[in-house]
CSV table of C-alpha atoms in Angstrom, one decimal:
chain,number,residue,atom,x,y,z
A,1,LYS,CA,-34.8,190.2,182.6
A,2,ARG,CA,-35.0,193.3,180.4
A,3,ARG,CA,-34.2,195.3,183.5
A,4,LEU,CA,-31.0,193.2,184.1
A,5,LEU,CA,-30.0,193.5,180.5
A,6,ARG,CA,-30.3,197.3,180.6
A,7,PHE,CA,-28.1,197.3,183.8
A,8,LEU,CA,-25.5,195.1,182.0
A,9,GLY,CA,-25.6,197.4,178.9
A,10,VAL,CA,-26.9,194.7,176.6
A,11,LEU,CA,-30.1,196.6,175.9
A,12,ASP,CA,-30.3,200.3,174.9
A,13,PRO,CA,-32.5,202.2,177.5
A,14,LYS,CA,-33.6,204.5,174.6
A,15,ASP,CA,-35.0,201.5,172.7
A,16,PRO,CA,-37.4,199.7,175.1
A,17,ASP,CA,-38.9,197.6,172.2
A,18,GLN,CA,-35.6,196.0,171.2
A,19,VAL,CA,-36.1,192.2,170.7
A,20,VAL,CA,-33.7,189.9,172.5
A,21,GLU,CA,-34.2,186.1,172.9
A,22,LEU,CA,-32.7,184.4,175.9
A,23,GLU,CA,-32.4,180.7,176.5
A,24,ASP,CA,-34.2,179.9,179.7
A,25,ALA,CA,-32.6,176.4,180.0
A,26,PRO,CA,-28.9,175.8,180.1
A,27,PRO,CA,-27.3,174.4,177.0
A,28,GLN,CA,-27.5,170.6,176.9
A,29,PRO,CA,-25.0,168.3,175.2
A,30,GLY,CA,-26.0,165.9,172.4
A,31,GLY,CA,-25.3,162.8,174.4
A,32,THR,CA,-25.7,161.5,177.9
A,33,MET,CA,-23.7,162.8,180.9
A,34,ALA,CA,-23.3,159.5,182.7
A,35,LEU,CA,-19.8,159.0,183.9
A,36,GLN,CA,-19.3,155.6,182.3
A,37,GLU,CA,-20.3,156.8,178.8
A,38,CYS,CA,-18.2,159.9,179.2
A,39,LEU,CA,-15.2,157.8,180.0
A,40,GLU,CA,-15.9,155.5,177.0
A,41,THR,CA,-16.1,158.6,174.8
A,42,ALA,CA,-12.8,159.9,176.2
A,43,PHE,CA,-11.0,156.6,175.7
A,44,GLU,CA,-12.2,156.5,172.0
A,45,ARG,CA,-11.8,160.2,171.1
A,46,ARG,CA,-8.9,161.7,173.1
A,47,PRO,CA,-5.7,161.9,171.1
A,48,ASP,CA,-3.5,160.8,174.1
A,49,CYS,CA,-5.7,157.8,174.7
A,50,ILE,CA,-5.7,156.8,171.0
A,51,GLN,CA,-1.9,157.2,170.8
A,52,ALA,CA,-1.5,155.1,173.9
A,53,GLN,CA,-3.6,152.3,172.4
A,54,ILE,CA,-1.6,152.5,169.2
A,55,ASP,CA,1.7,152.3,171.0
A,56,VAL,CA,0.6,149.2,172.9
A,57,ALA,CA,-0.6,147.4,169.7
A,58,ARG,CA,2.7,148.3,167.9
A,59,THR,CA,4.9,147.0,170.7
A,60,GLN,CA,2.8,143.8,171.0
A,61,ARG,CA,3.3,143.1,167.3
A,62,ARG,CA,7.0,143.8,167.7
A,63,GLU,CA,7.2,141.4,170.6
A,64,VAL,CA,5.5,138.6,168.7
A,65,TRP,CA,7.8,139.1,165.8
A,66,ALA,CA,10.9,139.0,168.0
A,67,ASP,CA,9.6,135.9,169.8
A,68,ASN,CA,9.3,134.2,166.4
A,69,GLN,CA,12.9,134.9,165.7
A,70,ARG,CA,14.0,132.7,168.6
A,71,LEU,CA,12.1,129.6,167.3
A,72,PRO,CA,13.3,126.9,165.0
A,73,SER,CA,12.4,127.5,161.3
A,74,LEU,CA,11.4,124.9,158.8
A,75,ARG,CA,11.7,125.9,155.2
A,76,LEU,CA,10.7,123.9,152.0
A,77,TYR,CA,12.6,124.9,148.9
A,78,GLY,CA,12.8,123.8,145.3
A,79,GLY,CA,14.2,124.8,142.0
A,80,VAL,CA,14.6,123.8,138.3
A,81,GLY,CA,17.3,124.7,135.9
A,82,LEU,CA,19.0,123.8,132.6
A,83,ARG,CA,22.6,122.8,131.9
A,84,GLY,CA,24.9,122.6,128.9
A,85,LEU,CA,27.3,119.7,128.9
A,86,ASP,CA,29.2,120.3,125.7
A,87,SER,CA,32.9,121.1,125.9
A,88,SER,CA,32.5,124.3,124.0
A,89,ILE,CA,30.6,127.4,124.9
A,90,SER,CA,28.5,127.4,121.8
A,91,GLY,CA,27.7,123.7,122.2
A,92,SER,CA,26.7,124.3,125.8
A,93,GLY,CA,24.5,127.2,124.8
A,94,GLY,CA,22.8,125.0,122.3
A,95,ASP,CA,22.1,122.4,124.9
A,96,ILE,CA,20.6,125.0,127.2
A,97,ALA,CA,18.5,126.4,124.3
A,98,GLU,CA,17.2,123.0,123.4
A,99,GLY,CA,16.5,122.1,127.1
A,100,GLN,CA,18.3,118.7,126.8
A,101,PHE,CA,19.7,118.6,130.3
A,102,ASP,CA,17.4,119.9,133.0
A,103,THR,CA,18.1,119.8,136.7
A,104,TRP,CA,15.7,119.6,139.7
A,105,GLN,CA,16.3,120.5,143.3
A,106,VAL,CA,13.9,119.9,146.2
A,107,GLY,CA,14.6,120.0,149.9
A,108,ILE,CA,13.7,120.8,153.5
A,109,ARG,CA,15.8,123.1,155.7
A,110,LEU,CA,15.5,123.1,159.4
A,111,ASP,CA,17.3,125.9,161.3
A,112,VAL,CA,17.6,125.4,165.1
A,113,PRO,CA,19.0,128.5,166.8
A,114,LEU,CA,21.4,127.5,169.6
A,115,GLY,CA,22.4,130.3,172.0
A,116,ASN,CA,21.0,132.9,169.7
A,117,ARG,CA,21.8,135.9,171.9
A,118,VAL,CA,20.9,138.5,169.3
A,119,ALA,CA,17.4,137.1,168.9
A,120,GLU,CA,17.0,136.7,172.6
A,121,GLY,CA,18.2,140.3,173.3
A,122,THR,CA,15.8,141.6,170.6
A,123,PHE,CA,12.9,139.8,172.3
A,124,GLN,CA,13.7,141.0,175.8
A,125,ALA,CA,13.9,144.6,174.5
A,126,ALA,CA,10.6,144.2,172.7
A,127,ALA,CA,9.0,142.7,175.8
A,128,ALA,CA,10.3,145.7,177.9
A,129,ASP,CA,8.9,148.1,175.3
A,130,ARG,CA,5.5,146.4,175.5
A,131,ARG,CA,5.4,146.6,179.3
A,132,ARG,CA,6.5,150.2,179.2
A,133,ALA,CA,3.7,151.0,176.7
A,134,ALA,CA,1.1,149.2,178.8
A,135,ILE,CA,2.2,151.2,181.9
A,136,GLN,CA,2.0,154.4,179.9
A,137,ARG,CA,-1.4,153.6,178.6
A,138,ARG,CA,-2.6,152.9,182.1
A,139,ALA,CA,-1.3,156.3,183.3
A,140,VAL,CA,-2.9,158.0,180.3
A,141,LEU,CA,-6.3,156.4,181.0
A,142,GLU,CA,-6.1,157.2,184.7
A,143,HIS,CA,-5.3,160.8,183.9
A,144,ALA,CA,-8.2,161.0,181.5
A,145,THR,CA,-10.5,159.4,184.1
A,146,ARG,CA,-9.6,162.0,186.7
A,147,GLU,CA,-10.2,164.9,184.2
A,148,VAL,CA,-13.5,163.5,183.0
A,149,ALA,CA,-14.8,162.8,186.6
A,150,ASP,CA,-13.7,166.3,187.8
A,151,ALA,CA,-15.3,168.0,184.8
A,152,LEU,CA,-18.5,166.0,185.3
A,153,ASP,CA,-18.7,167.0,189.0
A,154,ASP,CA,-18.2,170.6,188.1
A,155,LEU,CA,-21.0,170.3,185.5
A,156,ASN,CA,-23.4,168.8,188.0
A,157,THR,CA,-22.5,171.5,190.5
A,158,ALA,CA,-23.1,174.2,187.9
A,159,GLU,CA,-26.5,172.7,187.1
A,160,LYS,CA,-27.5,172.7,190.7
A,161,ARG,CA,-26.4,176.3,191.0
A,162,ILE,CA,-28.7,177.2,188.1
A,163,ASP,CA,-31.7,175.6,189.9
A,164,THR,CA,-30.8,177.4,193.1
A,165,ALA,CA,-30.4,180.8,191.3
A,166,ARG,CA,-33.7,180.3,189.5
A,167,GLN,CA,-35.5,179.7,192.8
A,168,SER,CA,-33.9,182.7,194.3
A,169,GLN,CA,-34.9,184.8,191.3
A,170,GLU,CA,-38.5,183.6,191.6
A,171,LEU,CA,-38.6,184.4,195.3
A,172,ALA,CA,-37.1,187.8,194.7
A,173,ASN,CA,-39.7,188.5,192.0
A,174,ASP,CA,-42.5,187.5,194.3
A,175,LEU,CA,-41.1,189.7,197.0
A,176,MET,CA,-40.9,192.7,194.6
A,177,GLN,CA,-44.4,192.2,193.4
A,178,ALA,CA,-45.6,192.0,197.0
A,179,GLU,CA,-43.7,195.2,197.9
A,180,GLU,CA,-45.2,197.0,194.9
A,181,LYS,CA,-48.7,196.0,195.9
A,182,SER,CA,-47.9,197.0,199.5
A,183,PHE,CA,-46.6,200.4,198.3
A,184,GLN,CA,-49.8,201.0,196.3
A,185,LEU,CA,-51.8,200.3,199.5
A,186,GLY,CA,-49.6,202.7,201.4
A,187,ARG,CA,-48.1,200.0,203.6
A,188,SER,CA,-44.5,200.2,202.2
A,189,SER,CA,-42.2,203.0,201.3
A,190,SER,CA,-40.5,203.6,198.0
A,191,LEU,CA,-37.2,202.5,199.7
A,192,ASP,CA,-38.7,199.1,200.3
A,193,VAL,CA,-39.7,198.8,196.7
A,194,LEU,CA,-36.3,199.9,195.5
A,195,SER,CA,-34.6,197.4,197.8
A,196,ALA,CA,-36.8,194.6,196.5
A,197,GLN,CA,-36.0,195.7,192.9
A,198,GLN,CA,-32.3,195.6,193.7
A,199,SER,CA,-32.6,192.1,195.2
A,200,LEU,CA,-34.4,190.9,192.1
A,201,ALA,CA,-31.7,192.4,189.9
A,202,SER,CA,-29.0,190.7,192.0
A,203,ALA,CA,-30.9,187.4,191.8
A,204,GLU,CA,-31.2,187.7,188.0
A,205,ARG,CA,-27.5,188.5,187.7
A,206,GLU,CA,-26.7,185.4,189.7
A,207,GLU,CA,-28.9,183.3,187.5
A,208,VAL,CA,-27.0,184.6,184.4
A,209,ARG,CA,-23.7,183.9,186.1
A,210,ALA,CA,-24.8,180.3,186.9
A,211,LYS,CA,-25.8,179.7,183.3
A,212,VAL,CA,-22.5,181.1,182.1
A,213,ALA,CA,-20.7,178.8,184.6
A,214,TYR,CA,-22.7,175.8,183.3
A,215,ALA,CA,-21.8,176.6,179.7
A,216,ALA,CA,-18.1,176.9,180.7
A,217,ALA,CA,-18.2,173.6,182.6
A,218,LEU,CA,-19.9,171.9,179.7
A,219,SER,CA,-17.2,173.1,177.3
A,220,VAL,CA,-14.5,171.8,179.7
A,221,LEU,CA,-16.2,168.4,179.9
A,222,LEU,CA,-16.5,168.1,176.1
A,223,ALA,CA,-12.9,169.1,175.8
A,224,VAL,CA,-11.6,166.5,178.2
A,225,ARG,CA,-13.9,163.9,176.5
A,226,GLY,CA,-12.3,164.7,173.2
A,227,ASP,CA,-15.5,165.4,171.3
A,228,PHE,CA,-15.8,169.1,171.6
A,229,ILE,CA,-15.7,169.8,167.9
A,230,GLU,CA,-18.3,167.2,167.1
A,231,ALA,CA,-20.6,168.2,169.9
A,232,LYS,CA,-20.5,171.9,168.9
A,233,GLY,CA,-21.0,171.0,165.2
A,234,LEU,CA,-17.7,172.5,164.1
A,235,ARG,CA,-16.4,169.5,162.1
A,236,ASP,CA,-17.4,171.0,158.8
A,237,ASP,CA,-16.0,174.4,159.6
A,238,VAL,CA,-12.7,172.9,160.6
A,239,ALA,CA,-12.6,170.9,157.4
A,240,LEU,CA,-13.3,174.0,155.3
A,241,ASN,CA,-10.6,176.0,157.0
A,242,ALA,CA,-8.1,173.2,156.5
A,243,GLN,CA,-8.9,173.2,152.7
A,244,ASP,CA,-8.4,177.0,152.6
């Protein structure tokens, strides 16, 4: 791979001892890549899915409240007070201060709405809002499902592409070694060796492209799942930047 890195300009040809560490395996996410669990993560983490759930819950509560306004209401009430029965203001004030004439009031009030069009209209509007929020939530969840499924398919394809590229690189490396041995024995020409080296370099470039494509596909999947920041360990960095 050092030959490929020199071709790409990553390594300085004048410094052959330069140390570079490469990940042989593609980056793996912290969790599982099963479709069902990816969808559950998306439904719990995506802002549009969260907002859709909040809208449904809010409209449901409003519908319940509006429905209650159409029902009869039974109220229990009571009270206590003081009265002054003297003919003069000062005398009545003295009666109240001494608490001589207290009054009590206890009762039950039943309100039965008849033809309450305002409450009925409010309930119908709340019910329509709840149905509209439910439809919107279904559309949001379907959109999230399509995005997650497509991103997961792209990730699986990219992973298979890495395996294919790695096998091609191994075959190209075996071929180059065979050509070099054949050249040493005088059975191959320098052009054959050069061609084998070029094939190996091409296979190594393809393997690098496959790993880059896998990393990009993984980032897209994490983004559509809604947990890109957590999966990349960027939550603390975002919090620090927000404080600054």
